[in-house]
């Protein structure tokens, strides 16, 4: 990692465009492993809510993402991209679980039907 006051000088030296992610964890060792969740939903009616991602490796180690603070809008056959972060890195993913929540206690429960899903590591894009 880089100290926050020195990141700009380190990135300017690259001639090509550079992406930088500054999300950190509130826990030691303070690093976050960022993933891009790209999903297409199948529900006929529009849904608005939050998605939490849980990934498991072949040894059974599991890590769960933090829930985004802003709700996403899901419409039929529309792709939605969500940036999600984990406190630990899982190298060989065996299972991905999604939990959909509207964060409301009153009202009907809704399901979010997923037509297509892709989870891509931003820290290790070749995975």
PDB file of C-alpha atoms in Angstrom:
ATOM      1  CA  UNK A   1       0.000   0.000   0.000  1.00  0.00           C
ATOM      2  CA  UNK A   2       0.886   3.665  -0.182  1.00  0.00           C
ATOM      3  CA  UNK A   3       0.570   6.471   2.310  1.00  0.00           C
ATOM      4  CA  UNK A   4      -2.418   8.611   1.374  1.00  0.00           C
ATOM      5  CA  UNK A   5      -0.342  11.770   0.964  1.00  0.00           C
ATOM      6  CA  UNK A   6       1.974  10.132  -1.607  1.00  0.00           C
ATOM      7  CA  UNK A   7      -0.407   8.253  -3.930  1.00  0.00           C
ATOM      8  CA  UNK A   8      -0.628  10.986  -6.579  1.00  0.00           C
ATOM      9  CA  UNK A   9       3.127  11.198  -7.233  1.00  0.00           C
ATOM     10  CA  UNK A  10       3.337   7.422  -7.508  1.00  0.00           C
ATOM     11  CA  UNK A  11       0.512   7.192 -10.057  1.00  0.00           C
ATOM     12  CA  UNK A  12       1.491  10.215 -12.187  1.00  0.00           C
ATOM     13  CA  UNK A  13       4.722   8.505 -13.270  1.00  0.00           C
ATOM     14  CA  UNK A  14       2.735   5.965 -15.325  1.00  0.00           C
ATOM     15  CA  UNK A  15       2.064   7.157 -18.868  1.00  0.00           C
ATOM     16  CA  UNK A  16      -1.082   5.072 -19.354  1.00  0.00           C
ATOM     17  CA  UNK A  17      -4.349   5.680 -17.480  1.00  0.00           C
ATOM     18  CA  UNK A  18      -4.211   4.155 -14.030  1.00  0.00           C
ATOM     19  CA  UNK A  19      -7.070   3.014 -11.805  1.00  0.00           C
ATOM     20  CA  UNK A  20      -6.716   3.419  -8.061  1.00  0.00           C
ATOM     21  CA  UNK A  21      -8.981   2.022  -5.327  1.00  0.00           C
ATOM     22  CA  UNK A  22      -8.717   3.541  -1.881  1.00  0.00           C
ATOM     23  CA  UNK A  23     -11.244   1.476   0.065  1.00  0.00           C
ATOM     24  CA  UNK A  24      -9.779   0.189   3.290  1.00  0.00           C
ATOM     25  CA  UNK A  25     -11.023  -1.999   6.065  1.00  0.00           C
ATOM     26  CA  UNK A  26     -11.641  -0.780   9.582  1.00  0.00           C
ATOM     27  CA  UNK A  27      -9.831  -3.895  10.859  1.00  0.00           C
ATOM     28  CA  UNK A  28      -6.130  -4.707  10.987  1.00  0.00           C
ATOM     29  CA  UNK A  29      -4.421  -5.266   8.446  1.00  0.00           C
ATOM     30  CA  UNK A  30      -6.783  -2.633   6.890  1.00  0.00           C
ATOM     31  CA  UNK A  31      -6.672  -4.025   3.351  1.00  0.00           C
ATOM     32  CA  UNK A  32      -9.789  -4.717   1.291  1.00  0.00           C
ATOM     33  CA  UNK A  33     -10.072  -7.115  -1.613  1.00  0.00           C
ATOM     34  CA  UNK A  34     -12.405  -5.573  -4.178  1.00  0.00           C
ATOM     35  CA  UNK A  35     -14.644  -7.469  -6.573  1.00  0.00           C
ATOM     36  CA  UNK A  36     -17.053  -6.302  -9.226  1.00  0.00           C
ATOM     37  CA  UNK A  37     -20.386  -8.115  -9.141  1.00  0.00           C
ATOM     38  CA  UNK A  38     -22.104  -7.935 -12.539  1.00  0.00           C
ATOM     39  CA  UNK A  39     -25.638  -9.360 -12.494  1.00  0.00           C
ATOM     40  CA  UNK A  40     -28.651  -9.445 -14.774  1.00  0.00           C
ATOM     41  CA  UNK A  41     -32.012 -10.018 -13.120  1.00  0.00           C
ATOM     42  CA  UNK A  42     -35.087 -11.806 -14.397  1.00  0.00           C
ATOM     43  CA  UNK A  43     -37.894 -10.294 -12.265  1.00  0.00           C
ATOM     44  CA  UNK A  44     -40.674  -8.679 -14.303  1.00  0.00           C
ATOM     45  CA  UNK A  45     -41.219  -5.897 -11.767  1.00  0.00           C
ATOM     46  CA  UNK A  46     -38.499  -3.505 -10.653  1.00  0.00           C
ATOM     47  CA  UNK A  47     -36.805  -4.321  -7.343  1.00  0.00           C
ATOM     48  CA  UNK A  48     -34.725  -2.002  -5.196  1.00  0.00           C
ATOM     49  CA  UNK A  49     -32.418  -3.319  -2.508  1.00  0.00           C
ATOM     50  CA  UNK A  50     -29.031  -4.468  -1.315  1.00  0.00           C
ATOM     51  CA  UNK A  51     -26.908  -7.507  -2.112  1.00  0.00           C
ATOM     52  CA  UNK A  52     -24.424  -9.176   0.214  1.00  0.00           C
ATOM     53  CA  UNK A  53     -21.944 -11.634  -1.355  1.00  0.00           C
ATOM     54  CA  UNK A  54     -20.434 -14.657   0.373  1.00  0.00           C
ATOM     55  CA  UNK A  55     -17.616 -16.618  -1.271  1.00  0.00           C
ATOM     56  CA  UNK A  56     -16.259 -20.010  -0.201  1.00  0.00           C
ATOM     57  CA  UNK A  57     -13.120 -21.840  -1.300  1.00  0.00           C
ATOM     58  CA  UNK A  58     -12.677 -25.598  -1.766  1.00  0.00           C
ATOM     59  CA  UNK A  59     -11.353 -25.986   1.804  1.00  0.00           C
ATOM     60  CA  UNK A  60     -14.559 -24.457   3.213  1.00  0.00           C
ATOM     61  CA  UNK A  61     -13.102 -21.053   4.154  1.00  0.00           C
ATOM     62  CA  UNK A  62     -15.774 -18.380   3.806  1.00  0.00           C
ATOM     63  CA  UNK A  63     -15.683 -14.597   3.659  1.00  0.00           C
ATOM     64  CA  UNK A  64     -18.658 -12.235   3.430  1.00  0.00           C
ATOM     65  CA  UNK A  65     -18.775  -8.791   1.842  1.00  0.00           C
ATOM     66  CA  UNK A  66     -19.929  -5.662   3.539  1.00  0.00           C
ATOM     67  CA  UNK A  67     -23.400  -4.531   2.464  1.00  0.00           C
ATOM     68  CA  UNK A  68     -23.344  -1.452   0.236  1.00  0.00           C
ATOM     69  CA  UNK A  69     -24.720   1.700   1.828  1.00  0.00           C
ATOM     70  CA  UNK A  70     -26.687   2.631  -1.306  1.00  0.00           C
ATOM     71  CA  UNK A  71     -29.528   0.510  -2.686  1.00  0.00           C
ATOM     72  CA  UNK A  72     -29.349  -0.759  -6.265  1.00  0.00           C
ATOM     73  CA  UNK A  73     -32.257  -0.822  -8.713  1.00  0.00           C
ATOM     74  CA  UNK A  74     -32.842  -4.136 -10.480  1.00  0.00           C
ATOM     75  CA  UNK A  75     -34.946  -4.266 -13.659  1.00  0.00           C
ATOM     76  CA  UNK A  76     -35.691  -7.197 -15.925  1.00  0.00           C
ATOM     77  CA  UNK A  77     -32.805  -8.006 -18.318  1.00  0.00           C
ATOM     78  CA  UNK A  78     -30.788  -4.933 -17.189  1.00  0.00           C
ATOM     79  CA  UNK A  79     -27.196  -5.388 -16.033  1.00  0.00           C
ATOM     80  CA  UNK A  80     -26.243  -3.957 -12.656  1.00  0.00           C
ATOM     81  CA  UNK A  81     -22.632  -3.614 -11.521  1.00  0.00           C
ATOM     82  CA  UNK A  82     -21.885  -3.464  -7.807  1.00  0.00           C
ATOM     83  CA  UNK A  83     -18.483  -2.863  -6.218  1.00  0.00           C
ATOM     84  CA  UNK A  84     -18.090  -5.136  -3.205  1.00  0.00           C
ATOM     85  CA  UNK A  85     -15.208  -5.646  -0.791  1.00  0.00           C
ATOM     86  CA  UNK A  86     -13.926  -8.434   1.447  1.00  0.00           C
ATOM     87  CA  UNK A  87     -11.540  -8.403   4.423  1.00  0.00           C
ATOM     88  CA  UNK A  88      -9.754 -11.552   3.196  1.00  0.00           C
ATOM     89  CA  UNK A  89      -8.840 -12.808  -0.250  1.00  0.00           C
ATOM     90  CA  UNK A  90     -10.156 -16.165  -1.452  1.00  0.00           C
ATOM     91  CA  UNK A  91      -8.017 -17.451  -4.285  1.00  0.00           C
ATOM     92  CA  UNK A  92      -9.894 -20.508  -5.595  1.00  0.00           C
ATOM     93  CA  UNK A  93     -13.607 -19.812  -5.311  1.00  0.00           C
ATOM     94  CA  UNK A  94     -15.785 -22.925  -5.110  1.00  0.00           C
ATOM     95  CA  UNK A  95     -19.123 -21.308  -4.231  1.00  0.00           C
ATOM     96  CA  UNK A  96     -20.749 -17.872  -4.455  1.00  0.00           C
ATOM     97  CA  UNK A  97     -23.857 -17.019  -2.418  1.00  0.00           C
ATOM     98  CA  UNK A  98     -25.929 -13.854  -2.747  1.00  0.00           C
ATOM     99  CA  UNK A  99     -28.321 -12.458  -0.150  1.00  0.00           C
ATOM    100  CA  UNK A 100     -30.852  -9.869  -1.305  1.00  0.00           C
ATOM    101  CA  UNK A 101     -32.388  -7.497   1.234  1.00  0.00           C
ATOM    102  CA  UNK A 102     -34.633  -4.448   1.075  1.00  0.00           C
ATOM    103  CA  UNK A 103     -33.749  -3.566   4.707  1.00  0.00           C
ATOM    104  CA  UNK A 104     -37.436  -3.122   5.512  1.00  0.00           C
ATOM    105  CA  UNK A 105     -39.110  -4.941   8.376  1.00  0.00           C
ATOM    106  CA  UNK A 106     -42.670  -4.260   7.259  1.00  0.00           C
ATOM    107  CA  UNK A 107     -44.122  -5.309   3.925  1.00  0.00           C
ATOM    108  CA  UNK A 108     -43.959  -8.315   1.650  1.00  0.00           C
ATOM    109  CA  UNK A 109     -40.775 -10.309   1.159  1.00  0.00           C
ATOM    110  CA  UNK A 110     -39.434 -10.233  -2.400  1.00  0.00           C
ATOM    111  CA  UNK A 111     -37.096 -12.557  -4.212  1.00  0.00           C
ATOM    112  CA  UNK A 112     -34.546 -11.400  -6.719  1.00  0.00           C
ATOM    113  CA  UNK A 113     -34.229 -13.846  -9.597  1.00  0.00           C
ATOM    114  CA  UNK A 114     -30.762 -13.863 -11.175  1.00  0.00           C
ATOM    115  CA  UNK A 115     -30.475 -14.652 -14.883  1.00  0.00           C
ATOM    116  CA  UNK A 116     -26.701 -14.083 -15.211  1.00  0.00           C
ATOM    117  CA  UNK A 117     -23.947 -13.364 -12.717  1.00  0.00           C
ATOM    118  CA  UNK A 118     -20.206 -12.649 -12.942  1.00  0.00           C
ATOM    119  CA  UNK A 119     -17.831 -11.918 -10.050  1.00  0.00           C
ATOM    120  CA  UNK A 120     -14.478 -10.429 -11.038  1.00  0.00           C
ATOM    121  CA  UNK A 121     -11.536  -9.702  -8.744  1.00  0.00           C
ATOM    122  CA  UNK A 122     -10.263  -6.145  -9.196  1.00  0.00           C
ATOM    123  CA  UNK A 123      -7.106  -6.887  -7.204  1.00  0.00           C
ATOM    124  CA  UNK A 124      -6.338  -9.943  -9.404  1.00  0.00           C
ATOM    125  CA  UNK A 125      -8.160  -9.335 -12.729  1.00  0.00           C
ATOM    126  CA  UNK A 126      -6.837 -12.538 -14.385  1.00  0.00           C
ATOM    127  CA  UNK A 127      -8.895 -14.669 -11.984  1.00  0.00           C
TER     128      UNK A 127
END
